[in-house]
XYZ file of C-alpha atoms in Angstrom:
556
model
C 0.000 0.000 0.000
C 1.527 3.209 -1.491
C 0.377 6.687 -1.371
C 0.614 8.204 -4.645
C -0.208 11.846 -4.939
C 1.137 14.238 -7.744
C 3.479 16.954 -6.228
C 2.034 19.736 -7.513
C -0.341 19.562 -5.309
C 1.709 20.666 -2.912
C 4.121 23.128 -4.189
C 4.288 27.014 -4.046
C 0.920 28.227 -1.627
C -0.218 25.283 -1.667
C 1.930 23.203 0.795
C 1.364 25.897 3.694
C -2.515 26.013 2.742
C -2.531 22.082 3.551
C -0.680 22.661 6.900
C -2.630 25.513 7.836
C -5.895 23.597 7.240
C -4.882 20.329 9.500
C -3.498 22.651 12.112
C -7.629 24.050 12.169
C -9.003 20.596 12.027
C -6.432 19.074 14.928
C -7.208 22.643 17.086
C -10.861 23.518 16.536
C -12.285 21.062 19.089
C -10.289 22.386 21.774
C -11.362 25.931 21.005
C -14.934 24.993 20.618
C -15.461 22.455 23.102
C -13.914 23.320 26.579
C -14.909 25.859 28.913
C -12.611 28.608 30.082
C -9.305 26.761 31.711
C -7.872 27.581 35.080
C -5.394 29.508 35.450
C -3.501 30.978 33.012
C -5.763 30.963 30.235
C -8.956 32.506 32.189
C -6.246 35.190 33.490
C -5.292 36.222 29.851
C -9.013 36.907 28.898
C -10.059 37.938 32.197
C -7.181 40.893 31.304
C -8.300 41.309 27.710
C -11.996 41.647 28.806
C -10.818 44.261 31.255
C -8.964 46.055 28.412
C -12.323 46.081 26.799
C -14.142 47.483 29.597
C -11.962 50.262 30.185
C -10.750 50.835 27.015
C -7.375 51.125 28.442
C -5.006 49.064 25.813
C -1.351 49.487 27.773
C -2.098 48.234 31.252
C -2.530 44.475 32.291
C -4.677 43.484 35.192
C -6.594 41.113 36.817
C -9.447 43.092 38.611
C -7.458 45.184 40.802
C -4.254 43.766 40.829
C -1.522 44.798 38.349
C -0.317 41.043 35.715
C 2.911 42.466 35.428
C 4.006 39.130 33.879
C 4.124 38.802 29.887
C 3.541 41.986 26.933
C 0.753 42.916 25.855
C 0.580 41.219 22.559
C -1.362 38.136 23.022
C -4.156 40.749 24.772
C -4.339 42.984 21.518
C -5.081 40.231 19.303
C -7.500 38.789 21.832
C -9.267 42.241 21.723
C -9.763 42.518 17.879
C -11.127 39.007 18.048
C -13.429 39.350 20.685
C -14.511 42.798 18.909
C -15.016 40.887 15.434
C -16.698 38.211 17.001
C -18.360 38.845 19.950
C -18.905 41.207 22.725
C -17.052 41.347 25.889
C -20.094 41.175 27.952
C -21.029 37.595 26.630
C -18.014 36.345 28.593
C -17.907 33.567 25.695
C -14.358 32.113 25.779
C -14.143 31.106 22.049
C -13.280 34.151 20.649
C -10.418 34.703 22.838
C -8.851 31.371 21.864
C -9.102 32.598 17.806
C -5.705 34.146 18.317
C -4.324 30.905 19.449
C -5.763 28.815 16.703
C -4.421 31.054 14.249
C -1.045 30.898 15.685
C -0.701 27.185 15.403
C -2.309 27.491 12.061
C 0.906 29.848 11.026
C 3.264 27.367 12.849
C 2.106 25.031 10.550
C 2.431 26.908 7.490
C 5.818 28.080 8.320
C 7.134 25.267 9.339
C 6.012 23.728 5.924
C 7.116 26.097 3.664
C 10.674 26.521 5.517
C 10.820 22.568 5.064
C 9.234 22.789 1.655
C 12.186 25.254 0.689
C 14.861 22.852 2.245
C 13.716 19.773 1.480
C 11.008 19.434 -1.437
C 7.557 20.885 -1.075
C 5.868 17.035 -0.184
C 8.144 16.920 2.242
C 7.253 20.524 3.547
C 4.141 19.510 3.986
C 4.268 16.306 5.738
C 6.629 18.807 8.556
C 3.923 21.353 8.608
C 1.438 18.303 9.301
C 3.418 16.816 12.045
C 3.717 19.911 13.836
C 0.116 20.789 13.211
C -1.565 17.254 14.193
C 1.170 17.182 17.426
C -0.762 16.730 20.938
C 0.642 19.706 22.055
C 0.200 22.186 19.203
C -3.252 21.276 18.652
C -4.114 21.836 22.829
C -2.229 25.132 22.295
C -4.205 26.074 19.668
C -7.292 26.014 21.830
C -5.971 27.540 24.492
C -6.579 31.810 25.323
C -2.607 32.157 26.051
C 0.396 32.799 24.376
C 2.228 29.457 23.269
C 0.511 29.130 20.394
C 1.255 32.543 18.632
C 4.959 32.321 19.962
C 5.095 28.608 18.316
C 3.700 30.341 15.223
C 6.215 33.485 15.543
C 9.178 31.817 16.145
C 8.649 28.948 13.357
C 8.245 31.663 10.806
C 11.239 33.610 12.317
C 13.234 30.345 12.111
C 12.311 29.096 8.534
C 13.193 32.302 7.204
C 16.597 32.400 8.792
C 16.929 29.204 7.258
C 16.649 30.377 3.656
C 19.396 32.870 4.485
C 21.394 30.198 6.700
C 21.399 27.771 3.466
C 22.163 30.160 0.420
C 25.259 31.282 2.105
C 26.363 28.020 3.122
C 25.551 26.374 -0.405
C 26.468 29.449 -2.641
C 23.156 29.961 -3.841
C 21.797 33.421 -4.592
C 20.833 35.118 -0.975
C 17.095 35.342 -0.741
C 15.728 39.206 -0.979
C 14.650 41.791 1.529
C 11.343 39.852 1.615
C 12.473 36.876 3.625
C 14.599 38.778 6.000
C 11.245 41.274 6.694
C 9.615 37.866 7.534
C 12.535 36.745 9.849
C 12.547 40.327 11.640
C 8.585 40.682 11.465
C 8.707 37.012 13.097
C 11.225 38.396 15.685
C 9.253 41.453 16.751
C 6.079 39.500 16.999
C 7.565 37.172 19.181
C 8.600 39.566 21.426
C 5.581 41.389 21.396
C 3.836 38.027 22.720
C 6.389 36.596 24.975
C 9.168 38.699 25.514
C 12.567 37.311 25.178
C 12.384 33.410 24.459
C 12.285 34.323 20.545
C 15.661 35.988 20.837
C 16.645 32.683 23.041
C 15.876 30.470 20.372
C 17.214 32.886 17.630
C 20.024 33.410 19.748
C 21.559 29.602 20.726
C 21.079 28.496 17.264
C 23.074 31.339 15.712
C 26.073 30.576 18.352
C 25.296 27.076 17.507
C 26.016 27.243 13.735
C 28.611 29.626 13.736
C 30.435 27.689 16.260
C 29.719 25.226 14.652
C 30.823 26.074 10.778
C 33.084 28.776 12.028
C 32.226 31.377 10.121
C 29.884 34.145 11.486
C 30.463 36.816 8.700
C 27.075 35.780 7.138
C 24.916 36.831 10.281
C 25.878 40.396 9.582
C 24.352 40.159 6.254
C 20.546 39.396 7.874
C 19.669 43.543 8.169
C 20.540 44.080 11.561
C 19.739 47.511 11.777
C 16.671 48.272 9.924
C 15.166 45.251 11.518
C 16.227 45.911 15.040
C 14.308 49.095 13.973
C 11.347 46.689 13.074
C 11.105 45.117 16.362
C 11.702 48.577 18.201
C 8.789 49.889 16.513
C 6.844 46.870 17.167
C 7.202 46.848 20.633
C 8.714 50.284 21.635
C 5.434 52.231 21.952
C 3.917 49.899 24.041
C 7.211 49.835 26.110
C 7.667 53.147 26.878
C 3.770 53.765 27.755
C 3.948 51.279 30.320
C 7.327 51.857 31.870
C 5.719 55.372 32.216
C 2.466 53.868 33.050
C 3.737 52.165 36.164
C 6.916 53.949 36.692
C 9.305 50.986 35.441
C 7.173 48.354 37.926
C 5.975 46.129 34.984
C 9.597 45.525 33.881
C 11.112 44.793 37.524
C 8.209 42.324 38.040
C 8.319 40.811 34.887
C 12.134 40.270 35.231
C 12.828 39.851 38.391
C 9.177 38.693 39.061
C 8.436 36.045 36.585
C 11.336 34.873 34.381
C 13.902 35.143 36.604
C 12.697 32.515 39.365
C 12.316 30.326 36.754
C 15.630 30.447 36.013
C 16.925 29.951 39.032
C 14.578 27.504 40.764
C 11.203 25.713 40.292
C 8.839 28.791 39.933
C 5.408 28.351 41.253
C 6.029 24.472 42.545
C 6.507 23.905 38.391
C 10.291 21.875 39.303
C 11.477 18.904 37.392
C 14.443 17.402 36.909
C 16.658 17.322 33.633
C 14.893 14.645 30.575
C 11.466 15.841 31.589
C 10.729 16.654 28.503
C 12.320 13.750 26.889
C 10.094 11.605 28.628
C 7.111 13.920 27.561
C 8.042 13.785 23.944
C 6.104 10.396 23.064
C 2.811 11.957 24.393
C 3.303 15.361 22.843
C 4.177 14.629 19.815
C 1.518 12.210 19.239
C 0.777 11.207 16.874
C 4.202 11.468 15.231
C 6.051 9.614 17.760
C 6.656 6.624 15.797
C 9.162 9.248 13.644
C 10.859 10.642 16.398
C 14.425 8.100 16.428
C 14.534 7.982 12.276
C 14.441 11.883 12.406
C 17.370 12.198 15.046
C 19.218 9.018 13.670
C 19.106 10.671 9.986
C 19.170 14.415 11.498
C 22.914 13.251 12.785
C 23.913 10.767 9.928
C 23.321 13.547 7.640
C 24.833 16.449 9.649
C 26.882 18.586 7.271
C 23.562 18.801 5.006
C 22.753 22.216 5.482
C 19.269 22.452 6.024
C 19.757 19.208 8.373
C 22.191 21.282 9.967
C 20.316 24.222 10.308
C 17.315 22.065 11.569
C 19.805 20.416 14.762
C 21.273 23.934 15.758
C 17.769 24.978 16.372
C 16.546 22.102 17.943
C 19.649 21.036 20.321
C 20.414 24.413 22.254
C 17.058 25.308 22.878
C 15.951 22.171 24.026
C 19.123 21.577 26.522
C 18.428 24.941 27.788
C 14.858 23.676 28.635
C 15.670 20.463 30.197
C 18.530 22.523 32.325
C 16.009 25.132 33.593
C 14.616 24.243 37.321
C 10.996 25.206 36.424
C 9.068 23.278 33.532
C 6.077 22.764 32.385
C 4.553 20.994 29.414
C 4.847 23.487 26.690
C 7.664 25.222 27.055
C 9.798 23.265 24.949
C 6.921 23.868 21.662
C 9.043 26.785 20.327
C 11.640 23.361 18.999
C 9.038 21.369 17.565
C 9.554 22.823 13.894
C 12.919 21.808 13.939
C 11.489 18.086 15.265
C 8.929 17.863 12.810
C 11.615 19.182 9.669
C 13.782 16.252 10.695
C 11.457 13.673 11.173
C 9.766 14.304 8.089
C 12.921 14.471 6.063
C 13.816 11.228 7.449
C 10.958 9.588 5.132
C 13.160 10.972 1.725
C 15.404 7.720 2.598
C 14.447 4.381 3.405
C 14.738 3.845 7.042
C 16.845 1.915 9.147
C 15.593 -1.343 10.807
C 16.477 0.026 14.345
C 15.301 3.209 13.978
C 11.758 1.787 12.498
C 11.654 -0.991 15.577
C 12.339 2.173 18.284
C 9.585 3.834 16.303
C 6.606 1.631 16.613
C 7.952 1.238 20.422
C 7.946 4.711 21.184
C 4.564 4.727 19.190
C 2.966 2.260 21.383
C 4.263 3.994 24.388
C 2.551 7.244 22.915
C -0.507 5.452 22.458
C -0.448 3.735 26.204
C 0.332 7.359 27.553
C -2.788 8.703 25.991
C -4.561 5.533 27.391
C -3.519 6.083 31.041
C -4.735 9.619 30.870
C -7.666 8.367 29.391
C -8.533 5.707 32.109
C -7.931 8.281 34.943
C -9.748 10.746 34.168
C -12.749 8.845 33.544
C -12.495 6.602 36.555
C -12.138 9.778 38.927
C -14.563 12.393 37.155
C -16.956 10.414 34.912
C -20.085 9.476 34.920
C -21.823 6.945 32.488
C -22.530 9.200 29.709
C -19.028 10.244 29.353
C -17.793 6.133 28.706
C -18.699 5.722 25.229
C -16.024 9.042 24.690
C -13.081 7.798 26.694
C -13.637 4.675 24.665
C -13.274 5.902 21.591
C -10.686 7.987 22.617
C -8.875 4.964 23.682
C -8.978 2.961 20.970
C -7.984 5.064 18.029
C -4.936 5.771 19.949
C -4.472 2.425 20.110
C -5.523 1.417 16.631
C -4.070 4.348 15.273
C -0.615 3.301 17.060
C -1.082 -0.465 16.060
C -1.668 0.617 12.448
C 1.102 3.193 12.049
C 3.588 0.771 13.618
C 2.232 -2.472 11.552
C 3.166 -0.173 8.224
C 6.670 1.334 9.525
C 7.333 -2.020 10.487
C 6.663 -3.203 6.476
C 8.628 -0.325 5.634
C 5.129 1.826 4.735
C 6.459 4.680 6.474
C 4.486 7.822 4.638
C 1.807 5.747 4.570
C 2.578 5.029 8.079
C 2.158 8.718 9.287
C -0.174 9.655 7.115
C -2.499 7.143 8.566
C -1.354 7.808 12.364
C -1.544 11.619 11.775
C -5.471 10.834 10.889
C -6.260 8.565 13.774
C -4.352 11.025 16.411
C -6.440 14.020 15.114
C -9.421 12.089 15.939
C -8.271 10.903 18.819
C -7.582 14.141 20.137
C -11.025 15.521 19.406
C -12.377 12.800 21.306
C -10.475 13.050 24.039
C -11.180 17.082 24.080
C -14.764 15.691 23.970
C -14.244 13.177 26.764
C -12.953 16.430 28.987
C -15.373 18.738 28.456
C -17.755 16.066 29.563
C -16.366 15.518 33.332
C -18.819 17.577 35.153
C -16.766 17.726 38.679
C -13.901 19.756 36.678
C -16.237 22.095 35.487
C -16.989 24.126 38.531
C -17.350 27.829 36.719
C -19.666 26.823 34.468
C -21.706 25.203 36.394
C -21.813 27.866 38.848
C -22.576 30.559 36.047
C -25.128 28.586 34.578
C -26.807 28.149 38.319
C -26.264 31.684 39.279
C -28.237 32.956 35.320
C -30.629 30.212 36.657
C -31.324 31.798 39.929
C -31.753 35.383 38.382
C -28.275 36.354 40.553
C -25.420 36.479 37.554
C -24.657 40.055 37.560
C -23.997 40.525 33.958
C -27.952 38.637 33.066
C -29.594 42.237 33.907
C -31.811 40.577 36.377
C -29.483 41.542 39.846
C -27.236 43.507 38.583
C -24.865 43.307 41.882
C -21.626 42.146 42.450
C -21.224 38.335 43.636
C -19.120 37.749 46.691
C -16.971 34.794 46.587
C -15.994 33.032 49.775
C -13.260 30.163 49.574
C -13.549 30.131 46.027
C -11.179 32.634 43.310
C -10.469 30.668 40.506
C -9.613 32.433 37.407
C -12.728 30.995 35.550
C -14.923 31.809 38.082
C -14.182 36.036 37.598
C -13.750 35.955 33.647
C -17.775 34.493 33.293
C -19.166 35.930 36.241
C -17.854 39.317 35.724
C -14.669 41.903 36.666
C -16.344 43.222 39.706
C -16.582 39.823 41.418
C -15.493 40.235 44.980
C -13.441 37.535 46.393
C -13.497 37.003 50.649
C -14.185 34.938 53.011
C -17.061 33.442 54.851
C -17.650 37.138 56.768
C -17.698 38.832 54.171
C -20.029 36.877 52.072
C -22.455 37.573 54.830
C -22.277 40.771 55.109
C -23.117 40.840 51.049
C -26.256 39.092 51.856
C -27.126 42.087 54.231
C -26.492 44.430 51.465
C -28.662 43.350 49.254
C -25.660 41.526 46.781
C -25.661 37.534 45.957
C -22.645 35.545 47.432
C -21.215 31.971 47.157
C -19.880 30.411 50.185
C -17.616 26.944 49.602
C -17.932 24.788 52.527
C -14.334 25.613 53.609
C -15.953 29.184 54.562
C -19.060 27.634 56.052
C -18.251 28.287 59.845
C -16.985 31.884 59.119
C -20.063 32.588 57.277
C -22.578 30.851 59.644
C -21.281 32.840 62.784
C -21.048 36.471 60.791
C -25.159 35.727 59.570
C -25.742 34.575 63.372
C -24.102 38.313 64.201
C -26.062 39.904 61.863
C -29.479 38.437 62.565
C -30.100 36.107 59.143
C -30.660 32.708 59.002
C -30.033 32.178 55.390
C -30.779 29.792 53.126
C -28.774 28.533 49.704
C -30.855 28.668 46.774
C -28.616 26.099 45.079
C -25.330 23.658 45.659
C -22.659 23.189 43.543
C -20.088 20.276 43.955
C -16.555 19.481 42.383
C -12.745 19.858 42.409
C -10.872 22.601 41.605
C -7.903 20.764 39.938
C -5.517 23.704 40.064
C -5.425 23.019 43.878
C -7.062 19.823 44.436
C -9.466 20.781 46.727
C -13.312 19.465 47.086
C -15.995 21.935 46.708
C -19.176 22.722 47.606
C -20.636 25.953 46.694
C -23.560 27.575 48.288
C -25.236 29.754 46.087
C -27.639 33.184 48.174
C -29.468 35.382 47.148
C -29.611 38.770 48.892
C -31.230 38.260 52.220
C -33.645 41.113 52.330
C -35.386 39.286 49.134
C -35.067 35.855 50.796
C -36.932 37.087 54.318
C -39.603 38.634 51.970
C -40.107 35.198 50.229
């Protein structure tokens, strides 16, 4: 069984078209299906609604308090998509995730058309589909944060370099102005999202390859000056209205607040030791994995090819770096996955080795068994019976998907082979993204929007029109769809709502303190509806009392 499709299909637009549109398919569940995530994500949009609100574009903040953390980028293109496609008082997360998807969706095409260049425009666009179908891009891409775009900035900042990297090396004629505007426009974009980990990646690979060639003359040929310029005008506006703004405060907390410590030590309990995200790979890259040891075996073999080159002095540096920082988390390593997928699907323009095809389907199944395991717990802790007939499909096409792709790289099928596990991951990731959105005890803030719009109490339904108290309860979520003027407290002051006429929600961690401030206040109140569940970013139990204000409850 051989897939035979004409290559012009896939040359000039084309090739990054295809990418693009798998990267859509593999992320569109994600963005459509799952409610707003605790933390980070429902602390972006919470910030972008609040831009909205007060029409103030430079500052960052989470109801009162200053998010002195990342720029302002990811927030701007949150706003014009919320603006487009909805209105900030709906509180509808999907819009705020568009920014995402398209990010991944430009991974994908960059990463296809820098391979496409390199190595032949089928080949482009099997890289652009690996990175596109990947586990982790396609969560990313429904997810209201910033990995996503950065992925996307950075592989089009990288893929351009490349073209410049390889027509010096080779003697070819040096690509125009055009290409280096799309390496510098990458650059400033990337640092208008996240700051400096473009100019790490940038950075370690250009040390890498001219250490590693010995010749740096090149570099100084890439337009340093009128694209420094770009990125200064990118970025510089912003800059300088915020250091103003908050008289320098965003930068020392930003620094010395958030990147810093996670240099230097596990930030925010996020520790692991060094291969982390070795071990990870398998699982992310689903479902790719089974390509993973012929791209490194070939990526090395073939060394002094240039783009191959190129490709490993992206990849290696950036990674290390990664695995050598104290703090990690699951994405951080995404901005090397274009490099990954260029090598793994280069590997396929050779036959592969035995070894490297045997490690494959291993690491494949391994993948697949991963996916299972998360399968199996989630379901047996959060879900209920209408929720098994997902986490079975879920489970097996992983499985079948893995069994397949490693039957065919095993008979030496090995497009065939990822073309066919590429399909069967995609739908295995919908399903699972299904499967998730289905475990009711996870989904505390929507359930307790949904109850509080039931009760007449949500203050953005124009039926109360007050400010909820929350007592033992402040997840993210739980302010972006109940609204910015959500007051967070304890168990006192929660009562002491209910005597001013405003709705709180009391968890039962607050229940004592709230009890003995109603006793002190003469109210004997009663909840008009209970929420249960877990917040997983803690792992607490909940139970949420939902009140109405007490003066309407007495007169009931």
């Amino acid at each position: 069984m051989k897939l035979v499709i004409d290559d012009r299909w896939f040359e000039g637009w084309r090739g990054p078209a295809i990418a693009a549109l798998i990267a859509l398919i593999a992320g569109l569940p994600t963005v459509l299906t799952l409610g707003p995530l605790d933390r980070d994500e429902s602390r972006f949009a919470q910030a972008t609604a609040q831009m909205l609100e007060t029409r103030d574009f430079t500052s960052i903040s989470f109801q009162d308090q200053p998010r002195h953390k990342k720029p302002v980028g990811i927030h701007w293109l949150q706003a014009v998509s919320v603006s487009l496609l909805s209105d900030v008082e709906h509180r509808d997360i999907r819009p705020y995730r568009v920014p995402s998807l398209l990010g991944a969706m430009l991974a994908a095409a960059a990463c296809a058309w820098g391979a496409g260049l390199a190595f032949g425009a089928r080949t482009g666009v099997l890289a652009g589909a690996i990175l596109g179908a990947s586990f982790l891009l396609s969560s990313e891409a429904g997810i209201a944060k910033t990995d996503a775009m950065l992925c996307g900035a950075v592989t089009l900042a990288m893929a351009a370099l490349s073209r410049l990297y390889i027509a010096q090396r080779d003697g070819l004629d040096p690509p125009g102005r055009r290409t280096k505007l799309l390496f510098w426009g990458g650059v400033a974009l990337g640092v208008l999202i996240k700051g400096p980990i473009i100019a790490l990646v940038v950075g370690l690979t250009l040390v890498a390859l001219g250490l590693w060639d010995r010749k740096w003359r090149w570099m100084s040929r890439l337009g340093w000056r009128w694209g420094l310029a770009l990125v200064l005008l990118g970025i510089g506006p912003w800059a300088l209205a915020i250091t103003v703004k908050t008289d320098g405060a965003f930068w020392g907390a930003a620094l010395g607040g958030d990147l810093f410590p996670k240099i230097v030590g596990g930030h925010e309990r996020h520790g692991g030791w060094p291969g982390y995200y070795l071990l990870l790979a398998p699982l992310l890259l689903f479902p790719a994995t089974l390509l993973i040891p012929a791209g490194l075996s070939m990526g090395w073999a073939h060394r002094n090819q240039s783009a191959i080159r190129f490709a490993l002095c992206w990849l290696i540096p950036t990674w290390v770096a990664f695995e050598l920082f104290p703090t990690k988390l699951w994405h951080y390593t995404l901005p090397t996955f274009g490099a990954l997928a260029w090598l793994m699907a280069a590997s396929l323009t050779q036959p592969l080795g035995t070894l490297s095809r045997r490690i494959g389907a291993g690491l494949m199944a391994f993948g697949a068994l991963m996916v299972t395991a998360l399968v199996i717990y989630g379901f047996s802790e959060y879900g209920g019976p209408g929720d098994q007939s997902w986490a079975a499909a879920t489970i097996a096409l992983a499985l079948v998907g893995a069994a397949v792709g490693a039957f065919m790289l095993l008979n030496r099928m090995s497009v065939t082979a990822l073309v066919v596990s590429l399909v069967f991951g995609v739908l295995a990731h919908a399903s699972l993204v299904k499967l998730i959105s289905g475990l009711g005890p996870l989904w505390v803030a929507p359930r307790l929007e949904a109850a509080l719009r039931e009760e007449g109490l949500h203050p953005m339904s124009g039926e109360a029109g007050a400010a909820v108290t929350l007592a033992g309860y402040s997840e993210p979520s739980a302010v972006f769809l109940i609204g910015t003027d959500t007051q967070l407290g304890d168990g006192a002051d929660a009562a002491r709502a209910l005597a001013a006429g405003r709705p709180a929600v009391v968890d039962q961690s607050q229940a004592e303190a709230f009890a003995a401030e109603a006793a002190a206040l003469a109210m004997t109140p009663r909840p008009r509806a209970v929420i249960e569940g877990l917040n997983y970013s803690n792992g607490d139990q909940l139970r949420l009392s939902i009140y109405g204000p007490y003066r309407e409850e007495a007169e009931r």
